[in-house]
N, C-alpha and C. Protein backbone atom coordinates (compact mmCIF):
# COMPACT_ATOMS: atom_id res chain seq x y z
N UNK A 1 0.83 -1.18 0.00
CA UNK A 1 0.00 0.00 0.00
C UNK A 1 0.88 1.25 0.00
N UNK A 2 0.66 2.28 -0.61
CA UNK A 2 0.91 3.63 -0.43
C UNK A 2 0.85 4.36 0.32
N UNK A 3 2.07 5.08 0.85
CA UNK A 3 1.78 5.69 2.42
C UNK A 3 2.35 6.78 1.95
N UNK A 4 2.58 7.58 1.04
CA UNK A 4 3.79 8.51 0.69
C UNK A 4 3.30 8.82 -1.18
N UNK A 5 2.67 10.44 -0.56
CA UNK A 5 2.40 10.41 -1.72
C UNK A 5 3.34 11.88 -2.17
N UNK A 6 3.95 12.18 -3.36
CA UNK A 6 5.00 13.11 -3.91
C UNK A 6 3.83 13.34 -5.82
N UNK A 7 4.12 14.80 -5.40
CA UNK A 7 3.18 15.38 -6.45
C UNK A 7 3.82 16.48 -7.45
N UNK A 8 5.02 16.56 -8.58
CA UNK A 8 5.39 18.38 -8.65
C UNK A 8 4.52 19.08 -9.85
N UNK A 9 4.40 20.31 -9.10
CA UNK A 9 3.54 21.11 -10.31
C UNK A 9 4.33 21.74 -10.13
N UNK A 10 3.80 22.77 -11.10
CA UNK A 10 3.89 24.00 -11.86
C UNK A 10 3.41 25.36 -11.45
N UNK A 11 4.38 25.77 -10.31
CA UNK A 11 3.64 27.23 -9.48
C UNK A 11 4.75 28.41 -10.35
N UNK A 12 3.73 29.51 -9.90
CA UNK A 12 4.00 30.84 -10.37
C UNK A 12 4.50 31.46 -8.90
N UNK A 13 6.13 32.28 -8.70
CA UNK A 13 6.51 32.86 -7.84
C UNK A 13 6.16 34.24 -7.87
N UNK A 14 5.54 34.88 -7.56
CA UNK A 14 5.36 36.32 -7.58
C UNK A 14 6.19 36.91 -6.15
N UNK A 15 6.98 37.48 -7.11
CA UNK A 15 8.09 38.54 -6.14
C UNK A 15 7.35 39.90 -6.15
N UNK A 16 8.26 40.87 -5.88
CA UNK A 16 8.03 42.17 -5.41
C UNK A 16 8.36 42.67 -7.22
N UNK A 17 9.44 42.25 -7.81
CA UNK A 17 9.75 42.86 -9.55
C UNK A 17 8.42 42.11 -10.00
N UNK A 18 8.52 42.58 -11.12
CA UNK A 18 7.40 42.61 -12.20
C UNK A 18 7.82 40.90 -12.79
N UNK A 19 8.63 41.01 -12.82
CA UNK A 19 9.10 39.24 -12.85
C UNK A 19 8.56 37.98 -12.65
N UNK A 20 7.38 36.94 -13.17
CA UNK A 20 7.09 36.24 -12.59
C UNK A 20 8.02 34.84 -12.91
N UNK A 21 8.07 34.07 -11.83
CA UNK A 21 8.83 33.19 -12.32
C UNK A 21 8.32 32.04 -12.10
N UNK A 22 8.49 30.91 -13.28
CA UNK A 22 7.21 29.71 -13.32
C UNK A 22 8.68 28.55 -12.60
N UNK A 23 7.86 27.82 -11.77
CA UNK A 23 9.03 26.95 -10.82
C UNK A 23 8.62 25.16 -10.33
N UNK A 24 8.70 24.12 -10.48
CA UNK A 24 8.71 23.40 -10.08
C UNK A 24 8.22 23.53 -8.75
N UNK A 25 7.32 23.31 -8.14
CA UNK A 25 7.28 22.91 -6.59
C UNK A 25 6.85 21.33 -6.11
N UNK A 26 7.29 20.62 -5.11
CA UNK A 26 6.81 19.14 -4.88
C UNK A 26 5.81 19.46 -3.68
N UNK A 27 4.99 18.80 -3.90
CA UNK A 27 3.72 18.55 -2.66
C UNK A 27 4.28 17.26 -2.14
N UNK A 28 4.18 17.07 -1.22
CA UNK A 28 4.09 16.01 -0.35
C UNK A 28 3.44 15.66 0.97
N UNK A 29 3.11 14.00 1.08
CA UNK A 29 1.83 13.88 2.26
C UNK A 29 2.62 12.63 2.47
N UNK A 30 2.72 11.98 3.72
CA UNK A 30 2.98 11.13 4.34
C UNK A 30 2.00 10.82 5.72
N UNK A 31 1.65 9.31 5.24
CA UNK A 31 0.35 8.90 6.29
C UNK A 31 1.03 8.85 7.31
N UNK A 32 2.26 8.71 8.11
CA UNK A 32 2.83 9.08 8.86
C UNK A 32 3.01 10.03 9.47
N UNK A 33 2.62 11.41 9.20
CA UNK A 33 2.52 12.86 9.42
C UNK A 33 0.82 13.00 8.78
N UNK A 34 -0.41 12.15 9.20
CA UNK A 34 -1.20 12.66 8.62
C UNK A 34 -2.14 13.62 8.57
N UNK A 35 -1.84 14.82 9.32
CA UNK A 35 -2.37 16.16 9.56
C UNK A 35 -1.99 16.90 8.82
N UNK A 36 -0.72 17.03 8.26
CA UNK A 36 0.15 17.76 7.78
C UNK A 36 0.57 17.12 5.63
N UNK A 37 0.54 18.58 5.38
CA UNK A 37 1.70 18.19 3.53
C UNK A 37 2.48 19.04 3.61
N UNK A 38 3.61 18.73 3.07
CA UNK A 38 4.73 19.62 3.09
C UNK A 38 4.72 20.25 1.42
N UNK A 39 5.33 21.20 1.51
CA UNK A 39 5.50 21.91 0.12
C UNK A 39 6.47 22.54 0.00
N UNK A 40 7.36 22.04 -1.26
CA UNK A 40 9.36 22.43 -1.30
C UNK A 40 9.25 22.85 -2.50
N UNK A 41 10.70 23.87 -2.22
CA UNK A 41 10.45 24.56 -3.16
C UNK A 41 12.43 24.50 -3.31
N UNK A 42 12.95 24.51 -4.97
CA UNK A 42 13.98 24.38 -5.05
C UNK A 42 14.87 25.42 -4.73
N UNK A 43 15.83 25.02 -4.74
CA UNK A 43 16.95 26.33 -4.61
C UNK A 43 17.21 27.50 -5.44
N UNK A 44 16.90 27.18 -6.52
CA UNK A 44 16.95 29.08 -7.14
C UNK A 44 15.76 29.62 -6.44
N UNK A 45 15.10 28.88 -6.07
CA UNK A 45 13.69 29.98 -6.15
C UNK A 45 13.23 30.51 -4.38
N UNK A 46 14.30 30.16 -4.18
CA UNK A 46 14.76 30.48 -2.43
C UNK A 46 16.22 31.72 -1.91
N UNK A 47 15.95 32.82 -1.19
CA UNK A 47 16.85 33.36 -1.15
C UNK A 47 18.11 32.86 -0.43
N UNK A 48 17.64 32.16 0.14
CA UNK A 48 19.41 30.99 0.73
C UNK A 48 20.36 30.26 -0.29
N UNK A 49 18.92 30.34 -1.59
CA UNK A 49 19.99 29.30 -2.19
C UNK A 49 19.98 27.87 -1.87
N UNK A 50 18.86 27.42 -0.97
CA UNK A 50 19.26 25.85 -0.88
C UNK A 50 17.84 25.59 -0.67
N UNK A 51 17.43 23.99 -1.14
CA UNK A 51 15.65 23.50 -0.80
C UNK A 51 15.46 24.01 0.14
N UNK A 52 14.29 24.61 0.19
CA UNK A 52 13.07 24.80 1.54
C UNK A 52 11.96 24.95 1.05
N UNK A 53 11.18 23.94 2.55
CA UNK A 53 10.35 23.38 2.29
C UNK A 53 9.05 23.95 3.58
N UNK A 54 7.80 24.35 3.58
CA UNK A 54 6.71 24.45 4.66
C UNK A 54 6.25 23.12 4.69
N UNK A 55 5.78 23.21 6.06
CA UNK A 55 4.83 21.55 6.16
C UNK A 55 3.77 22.92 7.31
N UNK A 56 2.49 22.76 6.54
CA UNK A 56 1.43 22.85 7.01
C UNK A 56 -0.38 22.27 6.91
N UNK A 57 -0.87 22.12 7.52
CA UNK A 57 -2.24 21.21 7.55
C UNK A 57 -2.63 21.13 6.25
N UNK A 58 -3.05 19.88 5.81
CA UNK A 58 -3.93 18.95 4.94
C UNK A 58 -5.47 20.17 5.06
N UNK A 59 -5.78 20.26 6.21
CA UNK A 59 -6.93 20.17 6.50
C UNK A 59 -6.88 22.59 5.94
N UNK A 60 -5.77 23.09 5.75
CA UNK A 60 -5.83 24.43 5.26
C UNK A 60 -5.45 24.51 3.90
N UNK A 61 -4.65 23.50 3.38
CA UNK A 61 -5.30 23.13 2.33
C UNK A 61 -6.45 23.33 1.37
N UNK A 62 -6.96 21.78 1.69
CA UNK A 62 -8.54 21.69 1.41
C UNK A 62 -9.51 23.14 1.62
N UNK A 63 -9.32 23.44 2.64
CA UNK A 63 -10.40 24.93 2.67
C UNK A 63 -9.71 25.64 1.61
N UNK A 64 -8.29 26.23 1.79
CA UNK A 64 -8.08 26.95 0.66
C UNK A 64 -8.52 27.28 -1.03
N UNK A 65 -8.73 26.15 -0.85
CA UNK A 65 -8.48 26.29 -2.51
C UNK A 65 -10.14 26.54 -3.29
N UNK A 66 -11.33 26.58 -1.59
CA UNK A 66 -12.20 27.06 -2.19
C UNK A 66 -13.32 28.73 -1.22
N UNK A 67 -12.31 28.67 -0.32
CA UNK A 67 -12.12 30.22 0.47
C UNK A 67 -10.82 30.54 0.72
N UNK A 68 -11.26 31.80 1.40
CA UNK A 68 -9.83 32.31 2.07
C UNK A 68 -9.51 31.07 3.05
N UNK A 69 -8.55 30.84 3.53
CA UNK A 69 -8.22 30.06 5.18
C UNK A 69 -6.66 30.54 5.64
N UNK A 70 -6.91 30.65 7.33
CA UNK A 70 -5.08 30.64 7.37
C UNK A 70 -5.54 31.73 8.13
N UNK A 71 -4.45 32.27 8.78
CA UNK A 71 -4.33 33.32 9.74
C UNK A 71 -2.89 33.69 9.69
N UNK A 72 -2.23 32.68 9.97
CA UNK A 72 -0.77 32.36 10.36
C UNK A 72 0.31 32.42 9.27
N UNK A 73 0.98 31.73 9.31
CA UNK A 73 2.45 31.89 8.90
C UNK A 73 2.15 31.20 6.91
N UNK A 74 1.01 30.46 7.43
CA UNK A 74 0.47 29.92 5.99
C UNK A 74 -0.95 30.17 5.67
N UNK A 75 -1.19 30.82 4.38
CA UNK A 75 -2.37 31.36 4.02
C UNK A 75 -2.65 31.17 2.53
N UNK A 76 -4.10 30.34 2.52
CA UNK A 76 -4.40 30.05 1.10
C UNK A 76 -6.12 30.42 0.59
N UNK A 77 -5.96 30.77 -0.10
CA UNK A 77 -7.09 31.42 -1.01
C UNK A 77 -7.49 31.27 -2.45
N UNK A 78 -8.53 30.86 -3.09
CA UNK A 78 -8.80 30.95 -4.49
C UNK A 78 -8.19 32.53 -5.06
N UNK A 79 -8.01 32.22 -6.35
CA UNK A 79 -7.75 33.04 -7.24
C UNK A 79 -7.87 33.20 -8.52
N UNK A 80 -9.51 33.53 -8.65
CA UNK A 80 -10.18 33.69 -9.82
C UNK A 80 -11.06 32.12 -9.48
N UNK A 81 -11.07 31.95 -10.86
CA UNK A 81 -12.19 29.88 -10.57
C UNK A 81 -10.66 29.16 -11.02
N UNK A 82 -9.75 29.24 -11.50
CA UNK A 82 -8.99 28.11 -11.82
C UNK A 82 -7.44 27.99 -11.02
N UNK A 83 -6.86 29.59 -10.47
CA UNK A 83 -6.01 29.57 -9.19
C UNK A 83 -5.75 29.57 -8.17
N UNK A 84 -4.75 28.94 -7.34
CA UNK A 84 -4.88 29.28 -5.99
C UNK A 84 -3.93 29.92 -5.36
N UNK A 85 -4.08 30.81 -4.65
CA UNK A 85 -3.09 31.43 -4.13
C UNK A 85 -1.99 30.97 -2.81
N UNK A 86 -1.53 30.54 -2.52
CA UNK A 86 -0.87 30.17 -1.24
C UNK A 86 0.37 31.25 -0.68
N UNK A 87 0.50 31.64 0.29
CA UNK A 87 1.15 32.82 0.82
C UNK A 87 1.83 32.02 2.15
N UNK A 88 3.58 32.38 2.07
CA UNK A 88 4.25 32.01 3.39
C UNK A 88 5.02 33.20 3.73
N UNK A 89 4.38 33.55 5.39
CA UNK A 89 4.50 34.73 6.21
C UNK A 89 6.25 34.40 7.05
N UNK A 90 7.29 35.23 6.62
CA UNK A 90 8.28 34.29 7.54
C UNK A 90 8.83 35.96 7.86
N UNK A 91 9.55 36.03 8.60
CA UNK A 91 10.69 37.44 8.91
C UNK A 91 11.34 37.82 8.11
N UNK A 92 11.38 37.27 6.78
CA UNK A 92 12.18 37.89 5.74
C UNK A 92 11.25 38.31 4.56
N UNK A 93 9.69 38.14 4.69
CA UNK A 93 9.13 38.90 3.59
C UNK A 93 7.92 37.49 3.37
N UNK A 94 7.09 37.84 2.44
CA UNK A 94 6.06 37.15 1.59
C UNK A 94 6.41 36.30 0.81
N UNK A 95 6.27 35.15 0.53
CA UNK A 95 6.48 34.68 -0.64
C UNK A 95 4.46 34.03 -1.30
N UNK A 96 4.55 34.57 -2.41
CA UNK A 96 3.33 34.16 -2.93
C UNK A 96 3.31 33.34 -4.14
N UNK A 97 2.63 32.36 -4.23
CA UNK A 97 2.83 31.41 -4.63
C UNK A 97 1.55 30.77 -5.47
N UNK A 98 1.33 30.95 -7.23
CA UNK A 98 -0.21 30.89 -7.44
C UNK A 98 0.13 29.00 -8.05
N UNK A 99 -0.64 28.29 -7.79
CA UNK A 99 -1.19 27.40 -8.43
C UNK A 99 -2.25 26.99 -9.28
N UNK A 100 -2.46 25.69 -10.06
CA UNK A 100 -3.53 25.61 -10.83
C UNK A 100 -4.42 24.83 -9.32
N UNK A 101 -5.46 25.25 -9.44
CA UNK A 101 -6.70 24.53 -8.45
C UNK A 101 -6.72 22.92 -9.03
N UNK A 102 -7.17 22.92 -10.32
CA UNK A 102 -6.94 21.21 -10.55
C UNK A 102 -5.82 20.70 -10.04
N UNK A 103 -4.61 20.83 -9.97
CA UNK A 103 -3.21 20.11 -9.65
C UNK A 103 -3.58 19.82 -8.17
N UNK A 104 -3.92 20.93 -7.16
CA UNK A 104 -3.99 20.93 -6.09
C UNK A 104 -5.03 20.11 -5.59
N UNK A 105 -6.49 19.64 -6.02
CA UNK A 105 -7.54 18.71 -6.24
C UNK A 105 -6.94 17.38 -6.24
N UNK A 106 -5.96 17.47 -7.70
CA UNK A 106 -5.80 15.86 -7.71
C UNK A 106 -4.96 15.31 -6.59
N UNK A 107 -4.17 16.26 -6.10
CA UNK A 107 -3.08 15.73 -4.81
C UNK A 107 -3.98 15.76 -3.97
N UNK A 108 -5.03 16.83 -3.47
CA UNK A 108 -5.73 16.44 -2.16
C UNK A 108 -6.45 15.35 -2.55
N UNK A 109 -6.60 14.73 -3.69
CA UNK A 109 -8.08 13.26 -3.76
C UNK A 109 -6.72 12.07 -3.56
N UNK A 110 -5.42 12.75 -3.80
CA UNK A 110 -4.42 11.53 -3.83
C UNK A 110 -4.37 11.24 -2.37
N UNK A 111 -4.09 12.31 -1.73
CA UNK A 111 -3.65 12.16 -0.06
C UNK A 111 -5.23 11.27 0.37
N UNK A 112 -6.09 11.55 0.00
CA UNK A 112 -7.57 11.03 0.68
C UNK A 112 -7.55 9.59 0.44
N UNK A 113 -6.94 9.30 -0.79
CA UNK A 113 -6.60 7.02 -1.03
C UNK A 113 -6.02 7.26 0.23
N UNK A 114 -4.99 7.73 0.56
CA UNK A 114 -4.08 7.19 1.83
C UNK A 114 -4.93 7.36 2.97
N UNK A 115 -5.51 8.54 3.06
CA UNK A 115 -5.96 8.63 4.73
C UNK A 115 -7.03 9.55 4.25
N UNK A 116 -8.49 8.97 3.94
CA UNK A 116 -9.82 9.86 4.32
C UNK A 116 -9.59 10.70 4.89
N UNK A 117 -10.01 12.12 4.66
CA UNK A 117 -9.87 13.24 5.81
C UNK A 117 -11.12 13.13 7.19
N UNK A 118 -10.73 13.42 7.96
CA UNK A 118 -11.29 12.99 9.33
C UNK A 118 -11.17 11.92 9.92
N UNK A 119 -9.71 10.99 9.21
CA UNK A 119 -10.04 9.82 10.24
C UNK A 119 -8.14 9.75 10.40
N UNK A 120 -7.87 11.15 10.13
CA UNK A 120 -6.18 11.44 10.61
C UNK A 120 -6.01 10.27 11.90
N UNK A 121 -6.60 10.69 12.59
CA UNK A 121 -6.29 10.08 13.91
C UNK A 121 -6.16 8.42 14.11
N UNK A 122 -6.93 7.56 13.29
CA UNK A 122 -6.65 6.47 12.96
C UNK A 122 -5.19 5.79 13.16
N UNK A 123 -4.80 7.34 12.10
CA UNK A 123 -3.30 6.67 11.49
C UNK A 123 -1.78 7.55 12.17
N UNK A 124 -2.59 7.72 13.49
CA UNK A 124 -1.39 8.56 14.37
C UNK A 124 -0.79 7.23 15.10
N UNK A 125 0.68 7.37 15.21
CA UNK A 125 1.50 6.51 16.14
C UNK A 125 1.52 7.01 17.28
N UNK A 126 0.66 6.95 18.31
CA UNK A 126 0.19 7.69 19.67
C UNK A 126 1.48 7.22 20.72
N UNK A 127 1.69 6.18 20.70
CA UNK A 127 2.91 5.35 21.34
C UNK A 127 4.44 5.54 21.08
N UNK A 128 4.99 5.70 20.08
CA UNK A 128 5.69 6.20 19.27
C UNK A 128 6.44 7.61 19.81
N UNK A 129 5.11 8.46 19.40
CA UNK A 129 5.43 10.15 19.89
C UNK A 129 5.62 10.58 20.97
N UNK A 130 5.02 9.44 22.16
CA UNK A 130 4.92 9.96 23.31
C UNK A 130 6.17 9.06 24.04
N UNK A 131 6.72 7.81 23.56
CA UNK A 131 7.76 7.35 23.44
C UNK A 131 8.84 8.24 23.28
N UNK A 132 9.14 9.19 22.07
CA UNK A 132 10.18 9.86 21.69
C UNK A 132 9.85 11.36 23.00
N UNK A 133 8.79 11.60 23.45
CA UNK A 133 8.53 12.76 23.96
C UNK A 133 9.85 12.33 25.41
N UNK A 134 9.12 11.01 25.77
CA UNK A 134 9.77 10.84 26.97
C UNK A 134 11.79 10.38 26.88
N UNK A 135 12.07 10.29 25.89
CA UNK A 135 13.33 9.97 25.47
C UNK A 135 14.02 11.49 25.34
N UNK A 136 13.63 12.26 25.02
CA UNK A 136 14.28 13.49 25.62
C UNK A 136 13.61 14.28 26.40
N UNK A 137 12.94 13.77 27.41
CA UNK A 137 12.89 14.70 28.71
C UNK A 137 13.72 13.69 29.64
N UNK A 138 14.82 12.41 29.37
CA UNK A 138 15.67 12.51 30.44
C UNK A 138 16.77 12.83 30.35
């Protein structure tokens, strides 16, 4: 079975120049982390110069891509009927980030084979985490 699902599209970087720049990004979901998808982004298209990557909720996601959602450090919103907007809030500035809404659909119906949404908890290692919790508090 599939526990690990890896998705790359085709996002638009909108900087501060008039410049847009079209970039590879990978989605990723692991039923192992199943609250959470991570989303990387390569090294040119990062001011360090090296991959970085957000991991934020499955579940802001899904709202996104057909309202506003987000408050925080990650914020996603439709844009127009066929884009989506995704925005990461960090101390060094905005990065905005448009996608196609279909791309983002087919990865959220991909992550849902692995783990139905609402039954995350199923597929939490409760023993595990609280195992590692107690391995460094001695």
């Amino acid at each position: 079975m599939i526990t690990v699902i890896e998705q790359t599209v085709q996002a638009r970087l909108v900087a501060t120049a008039p410049k847009v720049e079209t970039l590879p990004v990978t989605l990723c979901y692991d039923r192992a982390d199943p609250f959470a998808v991570r989303m990387g982004f390569p090294a040119p298209a990062t001011l360090e110069g090296v991959e970085v990557s957000w991991t934020f909720g499955r579940e802001l996601l899904e709202a996104g891509v057909d309202r506003p959602a987000g408050c925080g450090d990650v914020r996603v919103r439709p844009y127009g009927t066929d884009r989506t907007v995704v925005e990461f809030h960090a101390p060094e500035g905005v990065a905005i980030v448009l996608m196609a809404t279909a791309d983002l659909h087919q990865f959220l119906a991909r992550t849902a084979e692995v783990v139905p949404p609402g039954l995350e908890h199923l597929y939490l290692d409760v023993d595990h985490g609280l195992a590692e919790l107690m391995r460094d508090s001695r």
